[in-house]
Short mmCIF file of C-alpha atoms in Angstrom, two decimals:
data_model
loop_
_atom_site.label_atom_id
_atom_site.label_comp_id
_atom_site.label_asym_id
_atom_site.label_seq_id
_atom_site.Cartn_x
_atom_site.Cartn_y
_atom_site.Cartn_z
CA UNK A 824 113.78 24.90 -5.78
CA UNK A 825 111.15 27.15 -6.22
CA UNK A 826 107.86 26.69 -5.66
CA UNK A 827 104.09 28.06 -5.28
CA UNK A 828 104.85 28.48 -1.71
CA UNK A 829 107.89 30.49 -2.38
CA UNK A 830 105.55 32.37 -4.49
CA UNK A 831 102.82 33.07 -2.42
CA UNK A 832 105.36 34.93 -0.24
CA UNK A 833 106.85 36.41 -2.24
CA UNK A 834 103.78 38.27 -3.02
CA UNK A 835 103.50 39.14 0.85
CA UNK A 836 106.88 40.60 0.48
CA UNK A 837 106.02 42.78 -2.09
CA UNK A 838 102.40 43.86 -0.94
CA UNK A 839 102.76 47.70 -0.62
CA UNK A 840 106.26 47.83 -2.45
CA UNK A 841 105.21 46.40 -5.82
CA UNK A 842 102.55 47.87 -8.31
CA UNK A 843 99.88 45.49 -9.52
CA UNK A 844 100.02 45.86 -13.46
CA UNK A 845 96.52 45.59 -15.31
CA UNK A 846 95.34 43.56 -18.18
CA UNK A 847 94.83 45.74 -21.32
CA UNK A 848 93.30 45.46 -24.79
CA UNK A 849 92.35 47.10 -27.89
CA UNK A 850 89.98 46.07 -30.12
CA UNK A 851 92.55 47.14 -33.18
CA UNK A 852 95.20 44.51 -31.56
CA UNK A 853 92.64 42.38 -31.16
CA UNK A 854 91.47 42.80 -35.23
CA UNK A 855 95.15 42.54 -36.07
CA UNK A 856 96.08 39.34 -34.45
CA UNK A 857 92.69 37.79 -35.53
CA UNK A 858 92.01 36.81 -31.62
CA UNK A 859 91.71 38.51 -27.83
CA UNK A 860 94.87 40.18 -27.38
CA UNK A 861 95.15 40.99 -23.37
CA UNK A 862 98.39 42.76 -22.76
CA UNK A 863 100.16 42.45 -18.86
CA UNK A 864 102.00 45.90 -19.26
CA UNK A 865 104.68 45.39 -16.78
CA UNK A 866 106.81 48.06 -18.21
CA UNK A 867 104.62 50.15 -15.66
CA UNK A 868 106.33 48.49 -12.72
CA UNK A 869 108.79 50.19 -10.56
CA UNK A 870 112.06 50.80 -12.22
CA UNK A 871 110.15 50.60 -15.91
CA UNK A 872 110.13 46.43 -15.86
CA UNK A 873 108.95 43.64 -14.28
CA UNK A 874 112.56 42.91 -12.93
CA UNK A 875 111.98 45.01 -9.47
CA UNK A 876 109.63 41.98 -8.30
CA UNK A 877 112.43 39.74 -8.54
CA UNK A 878 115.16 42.41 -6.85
CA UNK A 879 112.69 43.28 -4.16
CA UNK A 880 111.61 39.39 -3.23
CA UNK A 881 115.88 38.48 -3.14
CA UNK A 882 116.94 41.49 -1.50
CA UNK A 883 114.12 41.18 1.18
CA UNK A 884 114.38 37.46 1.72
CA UNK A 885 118.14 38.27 2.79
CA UNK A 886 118.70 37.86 6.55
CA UNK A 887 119.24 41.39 8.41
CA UNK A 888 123.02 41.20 8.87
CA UNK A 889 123.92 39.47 5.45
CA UNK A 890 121.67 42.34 3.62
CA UNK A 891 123.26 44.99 5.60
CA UNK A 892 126.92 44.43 4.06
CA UNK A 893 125.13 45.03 0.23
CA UNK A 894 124.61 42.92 -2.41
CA UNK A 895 125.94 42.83 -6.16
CA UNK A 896 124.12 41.93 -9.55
CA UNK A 897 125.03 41.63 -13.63
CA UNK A 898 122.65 42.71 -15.71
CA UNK A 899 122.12 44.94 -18.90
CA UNK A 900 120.10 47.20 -17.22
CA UNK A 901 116.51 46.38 -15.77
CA UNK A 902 117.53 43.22 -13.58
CA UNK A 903 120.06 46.44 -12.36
CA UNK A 904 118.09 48.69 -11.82
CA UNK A 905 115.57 46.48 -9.47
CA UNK A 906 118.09 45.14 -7.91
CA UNK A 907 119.60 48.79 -7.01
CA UNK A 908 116.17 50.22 -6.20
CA UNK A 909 115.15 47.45 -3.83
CA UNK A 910 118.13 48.13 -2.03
CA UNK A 911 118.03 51.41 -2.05
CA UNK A 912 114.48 51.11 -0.26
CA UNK A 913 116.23 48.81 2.17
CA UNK A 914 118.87 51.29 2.73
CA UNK A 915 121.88 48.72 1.75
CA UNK A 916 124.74 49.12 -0.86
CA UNK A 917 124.19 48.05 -4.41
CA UNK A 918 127.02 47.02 -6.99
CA UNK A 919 125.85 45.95 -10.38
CA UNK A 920 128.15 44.88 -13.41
CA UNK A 921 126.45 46.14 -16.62
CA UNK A 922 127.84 45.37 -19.80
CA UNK A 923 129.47 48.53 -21.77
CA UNK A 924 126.95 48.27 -24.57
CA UNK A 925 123.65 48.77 -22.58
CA UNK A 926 121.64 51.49 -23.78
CA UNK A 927 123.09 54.55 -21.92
CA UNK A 928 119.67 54.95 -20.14
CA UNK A 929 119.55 51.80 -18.08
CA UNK A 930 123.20 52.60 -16.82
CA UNK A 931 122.55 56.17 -15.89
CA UNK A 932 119.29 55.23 -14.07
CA UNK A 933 121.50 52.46 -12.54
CA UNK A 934 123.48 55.15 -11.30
CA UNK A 935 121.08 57.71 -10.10
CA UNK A 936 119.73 55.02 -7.85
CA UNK A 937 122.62 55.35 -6.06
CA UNK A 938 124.48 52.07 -7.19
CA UNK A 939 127.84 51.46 -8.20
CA UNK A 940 128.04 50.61 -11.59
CA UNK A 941 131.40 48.29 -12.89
CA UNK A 942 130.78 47.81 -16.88
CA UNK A 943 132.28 44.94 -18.59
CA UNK A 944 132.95 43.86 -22.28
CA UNK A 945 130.10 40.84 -22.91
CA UNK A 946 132.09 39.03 -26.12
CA UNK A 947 134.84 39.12 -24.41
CA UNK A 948 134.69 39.17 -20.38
CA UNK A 949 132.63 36.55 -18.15
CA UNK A 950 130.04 38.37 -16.06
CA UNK A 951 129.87 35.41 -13.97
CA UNK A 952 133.63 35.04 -13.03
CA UNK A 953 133.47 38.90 -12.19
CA UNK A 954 130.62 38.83 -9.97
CA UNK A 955 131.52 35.86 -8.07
CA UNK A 956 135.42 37.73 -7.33
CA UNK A 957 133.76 41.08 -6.49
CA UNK A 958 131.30 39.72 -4.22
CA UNK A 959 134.00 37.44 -2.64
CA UNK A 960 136.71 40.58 -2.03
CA UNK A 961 133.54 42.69 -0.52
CA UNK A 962 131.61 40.62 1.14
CA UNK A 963 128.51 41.70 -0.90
CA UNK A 964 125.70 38.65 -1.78
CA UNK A 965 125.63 37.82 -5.55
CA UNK A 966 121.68 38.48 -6.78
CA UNK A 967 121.75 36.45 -10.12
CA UNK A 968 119.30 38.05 -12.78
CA UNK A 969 117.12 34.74 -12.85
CA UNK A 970 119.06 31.40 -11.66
CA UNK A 971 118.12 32.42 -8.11
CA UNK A 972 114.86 30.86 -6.31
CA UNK A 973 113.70 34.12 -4.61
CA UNK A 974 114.09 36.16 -7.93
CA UNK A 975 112.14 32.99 -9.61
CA UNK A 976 109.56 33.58 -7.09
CA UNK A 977 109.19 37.36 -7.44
CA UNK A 978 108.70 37.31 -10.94
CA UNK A 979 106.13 34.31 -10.51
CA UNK A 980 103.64 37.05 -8.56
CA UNK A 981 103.25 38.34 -12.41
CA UNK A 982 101.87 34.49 -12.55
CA UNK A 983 99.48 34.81 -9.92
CA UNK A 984 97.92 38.37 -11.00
CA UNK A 985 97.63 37.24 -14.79
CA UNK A 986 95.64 34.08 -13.49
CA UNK A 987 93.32 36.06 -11.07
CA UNK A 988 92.85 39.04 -13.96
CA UNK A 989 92.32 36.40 -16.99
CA UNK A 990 89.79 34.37 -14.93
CA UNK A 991 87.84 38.39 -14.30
CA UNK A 992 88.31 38.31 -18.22
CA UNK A 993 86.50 34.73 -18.54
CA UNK A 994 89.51 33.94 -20.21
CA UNK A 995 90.53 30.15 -18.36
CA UNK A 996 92.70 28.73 -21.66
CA UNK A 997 95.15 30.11 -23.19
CA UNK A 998 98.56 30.65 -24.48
CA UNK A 999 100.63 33.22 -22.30
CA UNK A 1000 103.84 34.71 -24.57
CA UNK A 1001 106.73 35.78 -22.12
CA UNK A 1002 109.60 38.00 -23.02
CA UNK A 1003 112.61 35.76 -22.42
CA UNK A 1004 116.22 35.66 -21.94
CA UNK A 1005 117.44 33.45 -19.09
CA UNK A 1006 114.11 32.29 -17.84
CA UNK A 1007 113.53 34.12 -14.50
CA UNK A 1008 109.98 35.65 -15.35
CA UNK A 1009 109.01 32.73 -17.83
CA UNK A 1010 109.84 29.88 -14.96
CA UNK A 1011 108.14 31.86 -12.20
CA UNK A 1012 104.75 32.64 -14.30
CA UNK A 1013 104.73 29.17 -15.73
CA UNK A 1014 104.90 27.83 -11.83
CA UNK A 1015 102.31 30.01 -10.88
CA UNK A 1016 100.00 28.94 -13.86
CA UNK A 1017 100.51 25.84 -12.99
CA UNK A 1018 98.97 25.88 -9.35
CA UNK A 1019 96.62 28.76 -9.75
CA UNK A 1020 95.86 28.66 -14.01
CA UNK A 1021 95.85 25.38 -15.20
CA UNK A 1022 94.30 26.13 -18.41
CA UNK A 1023 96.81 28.70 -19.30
CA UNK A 1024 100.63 27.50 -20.51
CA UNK A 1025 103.57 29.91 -20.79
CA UNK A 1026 105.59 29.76 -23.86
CA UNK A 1027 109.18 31.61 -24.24
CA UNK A 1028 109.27 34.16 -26.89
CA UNK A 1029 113.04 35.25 -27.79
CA UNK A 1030 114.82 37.14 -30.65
CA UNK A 1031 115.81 35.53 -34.06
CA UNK A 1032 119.91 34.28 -33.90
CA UNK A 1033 119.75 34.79 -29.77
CA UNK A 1034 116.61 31.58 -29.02
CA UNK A 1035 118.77 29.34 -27.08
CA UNK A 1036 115.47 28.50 -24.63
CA UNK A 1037 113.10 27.70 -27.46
CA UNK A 1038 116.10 25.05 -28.99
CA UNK A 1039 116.79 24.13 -25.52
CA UNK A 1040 113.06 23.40 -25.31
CA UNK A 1041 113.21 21.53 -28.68
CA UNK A 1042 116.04 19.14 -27.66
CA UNK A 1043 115.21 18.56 -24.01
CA UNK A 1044 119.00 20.29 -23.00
CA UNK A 1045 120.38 23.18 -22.22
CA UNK A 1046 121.66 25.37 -25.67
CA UNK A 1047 123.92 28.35 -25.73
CA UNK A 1048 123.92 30.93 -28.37
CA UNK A 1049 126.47 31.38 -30.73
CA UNK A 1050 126.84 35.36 -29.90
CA UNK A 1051 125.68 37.07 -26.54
CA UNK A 1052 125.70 40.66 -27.96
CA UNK A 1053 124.08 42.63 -31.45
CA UNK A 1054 120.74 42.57 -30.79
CA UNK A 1055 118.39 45.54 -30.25
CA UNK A 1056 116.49 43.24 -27.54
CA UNK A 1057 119.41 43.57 -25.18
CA UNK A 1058 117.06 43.20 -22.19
CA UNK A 1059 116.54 39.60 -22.79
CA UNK A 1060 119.97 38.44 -24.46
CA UNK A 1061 121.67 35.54 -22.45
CA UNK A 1062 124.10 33.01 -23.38
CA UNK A 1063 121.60 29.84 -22.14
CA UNK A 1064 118.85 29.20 -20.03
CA UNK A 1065 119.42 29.00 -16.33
CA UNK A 1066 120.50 25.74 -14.53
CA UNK A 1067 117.18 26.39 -12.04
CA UNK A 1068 114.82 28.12 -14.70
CA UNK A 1069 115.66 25.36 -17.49
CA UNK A 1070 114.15 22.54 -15.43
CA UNK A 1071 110.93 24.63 -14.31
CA UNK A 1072 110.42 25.44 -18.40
CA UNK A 1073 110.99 21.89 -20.18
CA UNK A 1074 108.21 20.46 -17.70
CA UNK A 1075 105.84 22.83 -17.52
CA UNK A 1076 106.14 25.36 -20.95
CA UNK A 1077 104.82 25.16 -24.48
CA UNK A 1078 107.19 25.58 -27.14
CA UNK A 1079 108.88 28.45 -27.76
CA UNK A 1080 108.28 31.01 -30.40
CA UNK A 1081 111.14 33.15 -32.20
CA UNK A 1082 110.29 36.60 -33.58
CA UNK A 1083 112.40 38.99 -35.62
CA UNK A 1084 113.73 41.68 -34.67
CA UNK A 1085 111.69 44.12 -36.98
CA UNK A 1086 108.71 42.64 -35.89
CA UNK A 1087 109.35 44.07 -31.96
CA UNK A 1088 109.68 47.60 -33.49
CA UNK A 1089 106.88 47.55 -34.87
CA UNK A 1090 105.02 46.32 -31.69
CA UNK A 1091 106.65 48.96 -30.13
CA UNK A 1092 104.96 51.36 -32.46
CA UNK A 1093 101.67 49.52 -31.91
CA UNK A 1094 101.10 49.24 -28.09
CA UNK A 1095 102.27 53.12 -28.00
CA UNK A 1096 99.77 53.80 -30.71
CA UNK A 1097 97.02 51.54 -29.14
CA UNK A 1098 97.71 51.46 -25.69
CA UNK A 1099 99.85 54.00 -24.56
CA UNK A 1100 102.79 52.38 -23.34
CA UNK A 1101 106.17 52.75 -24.41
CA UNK A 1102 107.98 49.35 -24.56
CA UNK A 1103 111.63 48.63 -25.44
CA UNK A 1104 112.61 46.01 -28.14
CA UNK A 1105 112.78 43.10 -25.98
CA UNK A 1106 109.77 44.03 -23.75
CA UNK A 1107 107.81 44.35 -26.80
CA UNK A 1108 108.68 40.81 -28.32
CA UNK A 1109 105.83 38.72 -26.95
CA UNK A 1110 103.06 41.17 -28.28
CA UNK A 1111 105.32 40.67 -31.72
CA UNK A 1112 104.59 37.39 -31.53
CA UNK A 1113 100.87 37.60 -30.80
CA UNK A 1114 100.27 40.46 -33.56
CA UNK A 1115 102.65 39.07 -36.40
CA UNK A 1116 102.83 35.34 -35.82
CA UNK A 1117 99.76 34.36 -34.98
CA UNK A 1118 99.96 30.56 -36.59
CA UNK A 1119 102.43 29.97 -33.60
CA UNK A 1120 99.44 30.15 -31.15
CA UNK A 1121 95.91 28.20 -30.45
CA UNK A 1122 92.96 29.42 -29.09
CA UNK A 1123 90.60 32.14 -29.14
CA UNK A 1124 92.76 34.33 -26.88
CA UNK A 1125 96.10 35.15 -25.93
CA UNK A 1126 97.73 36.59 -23.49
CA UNK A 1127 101.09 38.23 -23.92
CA UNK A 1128 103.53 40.32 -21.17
CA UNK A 1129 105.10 43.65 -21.95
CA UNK A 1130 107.96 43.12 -19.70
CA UNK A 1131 109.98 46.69 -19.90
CA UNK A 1132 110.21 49.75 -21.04
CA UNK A 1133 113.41 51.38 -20.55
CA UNK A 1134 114.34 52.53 -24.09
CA UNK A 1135 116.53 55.09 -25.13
CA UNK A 1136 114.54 58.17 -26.39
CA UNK A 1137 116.53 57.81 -29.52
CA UNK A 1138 115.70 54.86 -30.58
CA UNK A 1139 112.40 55.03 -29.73
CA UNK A 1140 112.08 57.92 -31.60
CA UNK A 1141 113.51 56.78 -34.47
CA UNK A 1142 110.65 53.85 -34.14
CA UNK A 1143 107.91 55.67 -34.09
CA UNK A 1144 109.25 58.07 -37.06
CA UNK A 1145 109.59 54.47 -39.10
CA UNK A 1146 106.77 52.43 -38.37
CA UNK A 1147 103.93 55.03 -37.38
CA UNK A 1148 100.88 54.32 -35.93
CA UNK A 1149 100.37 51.07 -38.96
CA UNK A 1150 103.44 50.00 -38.03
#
């Protein structure tokens, strides 16, 4: 199980590899949400998401020889695309199983980091079933996009820099807003809170129709979502929370908070306006939540994560023509 230890070296692991995301703010987020807005824009990682942490701590906690013969991953596209860049770096074949509706970007950076990319029909085909055949015919080791303690643990280092940069900010309580889907990043920050942050809590924020954490959450067992595809915030669409991450978010998280899918565009829209960043629907969701729903919050700050940012131009573009700098 993971824990602050597995954490802390994580973070070793990923000195020199990983990029240490700031804290923003703006004072017209701040006016909009009617509180301190900080922002942890981890769509400026590596890879355009906060998923290479977790690739880079699994691939590199791998012993030599197993590492050497490759390792496989499913994802929609950023979990892929840290997981194929962190091996790249380690100079060790990638396979990743992407479903066929991912935005066309996430596959073709996939690809151009030199990973083999198998796509797969998400209604219809279990992503689990394939992985675990493909990595048993090839010998390759199965990196699961968040039920895996080492990827837990990588994402938790966006845990311990959010405590160390809120305390700088004088901010010691408060609500932090996580992008979620299975629970990888959300699990991992809320562990690292926990040892390092007491005073701040993590709390799941998901899509409308696709919240299976936040009613897991509610009824103290895992949920699974009706549908597993038809959502713009494909980045953080899973069919339940994660046997490993589940556990880690019923003891230590805050409720969870469901946003519309409207509202992400338009926080899209906002933190390019504002802050310069381009965000894609799902890695937008928690700043949603802090600019449109603030009754779902306490305090006189919040903190929220901008997990990713790998959006296809033409939706983006079709974003900012809609919702405009107002949003």
């Amino acid at each position: 199980m993971t824990d602050i230890t597995m954490i802390d070296a994580a973070a070793d692991r990923l000195k020199g590899h990983a990029r240490r995301t700031p804290l923003l703010s703006s004072p017209f987020l701040d006016e909009i949400a009617g509180r301190r807005v900080l922002i942890k824009p981890e769509a400026l990682q590596h890879t355009g998401s906060f998923k290479f942490r977790g690739g880079w701590s699994a691939v590199s906690a791998l012993d030599p020889g197993t590492r050497a013969r490759g390792v496989i991953a499913f994802s929609s596209g950023n979990h892929a695309q840290g997981v194929a860049y962190a091996a790249k770096l380690h100079g060790v074949p990638a396979v990743i199983i992407m479903p066929a509706d991912a935005p066309r970007l996430k596959i073709d950076n996939t690809r151009a980091l030199g990973a083999e990319v198998i796509t797969y029909d998400r209604s219809s085909e279990d992503r689990d079933a394939l992985g675990d055949r493909l990595a048993l015919e090839r010998g390759l080791t199965l990196i699961k996009p968040f039920d895996n303690p080492y990827v837990i643990a990588g994402q938790g280092t966006v845990g311990l820099e959010i405590a160390e940069q809120a305390a700088a900010e004088g901010v010691t309580e408060a609500d932090v807003l996580v992008c979620c889907g299975g629970g990888g990043l959300t699990s991992g920050i809320a562990l690292a809170l926990e040892a390092r942050a007491p005073g701040l809590r993590a709390r799941p924020v998901e899509p409308e129709a696709f919240d299976d954490v936040t009613r897991s959450l509610a009824s103290g067992q895992i949920e699974r979502n009706a549908r597993t595809s038809g959502s713009l915030c494909d980045a953080i669409i899973t069919p339940s929370p994660g046997e490993l991450t589940f556990p880690i978010m019923h003891r230590l998280c805050g409720p969870g908070v469901v946003v519309p899918e409207r509202d992400c565009l338009r926080a899209m829209a906002l933190a390019f306006s504002r802050l310069k960043i381009v965000l894609e629907p799902g890695g937008a969701i928690a700043l949603a939540a802090a600019l449109f729903h603030p009754e779902t919050v306490e305090g006189d700050a919040v903190i929220t994560v901008a997990s990713g940012g790998n959006v296809d131009a033409e939706l983006y573009a079709k974003v900012l023509e809609e919702f405009g700098e107002g949003a």
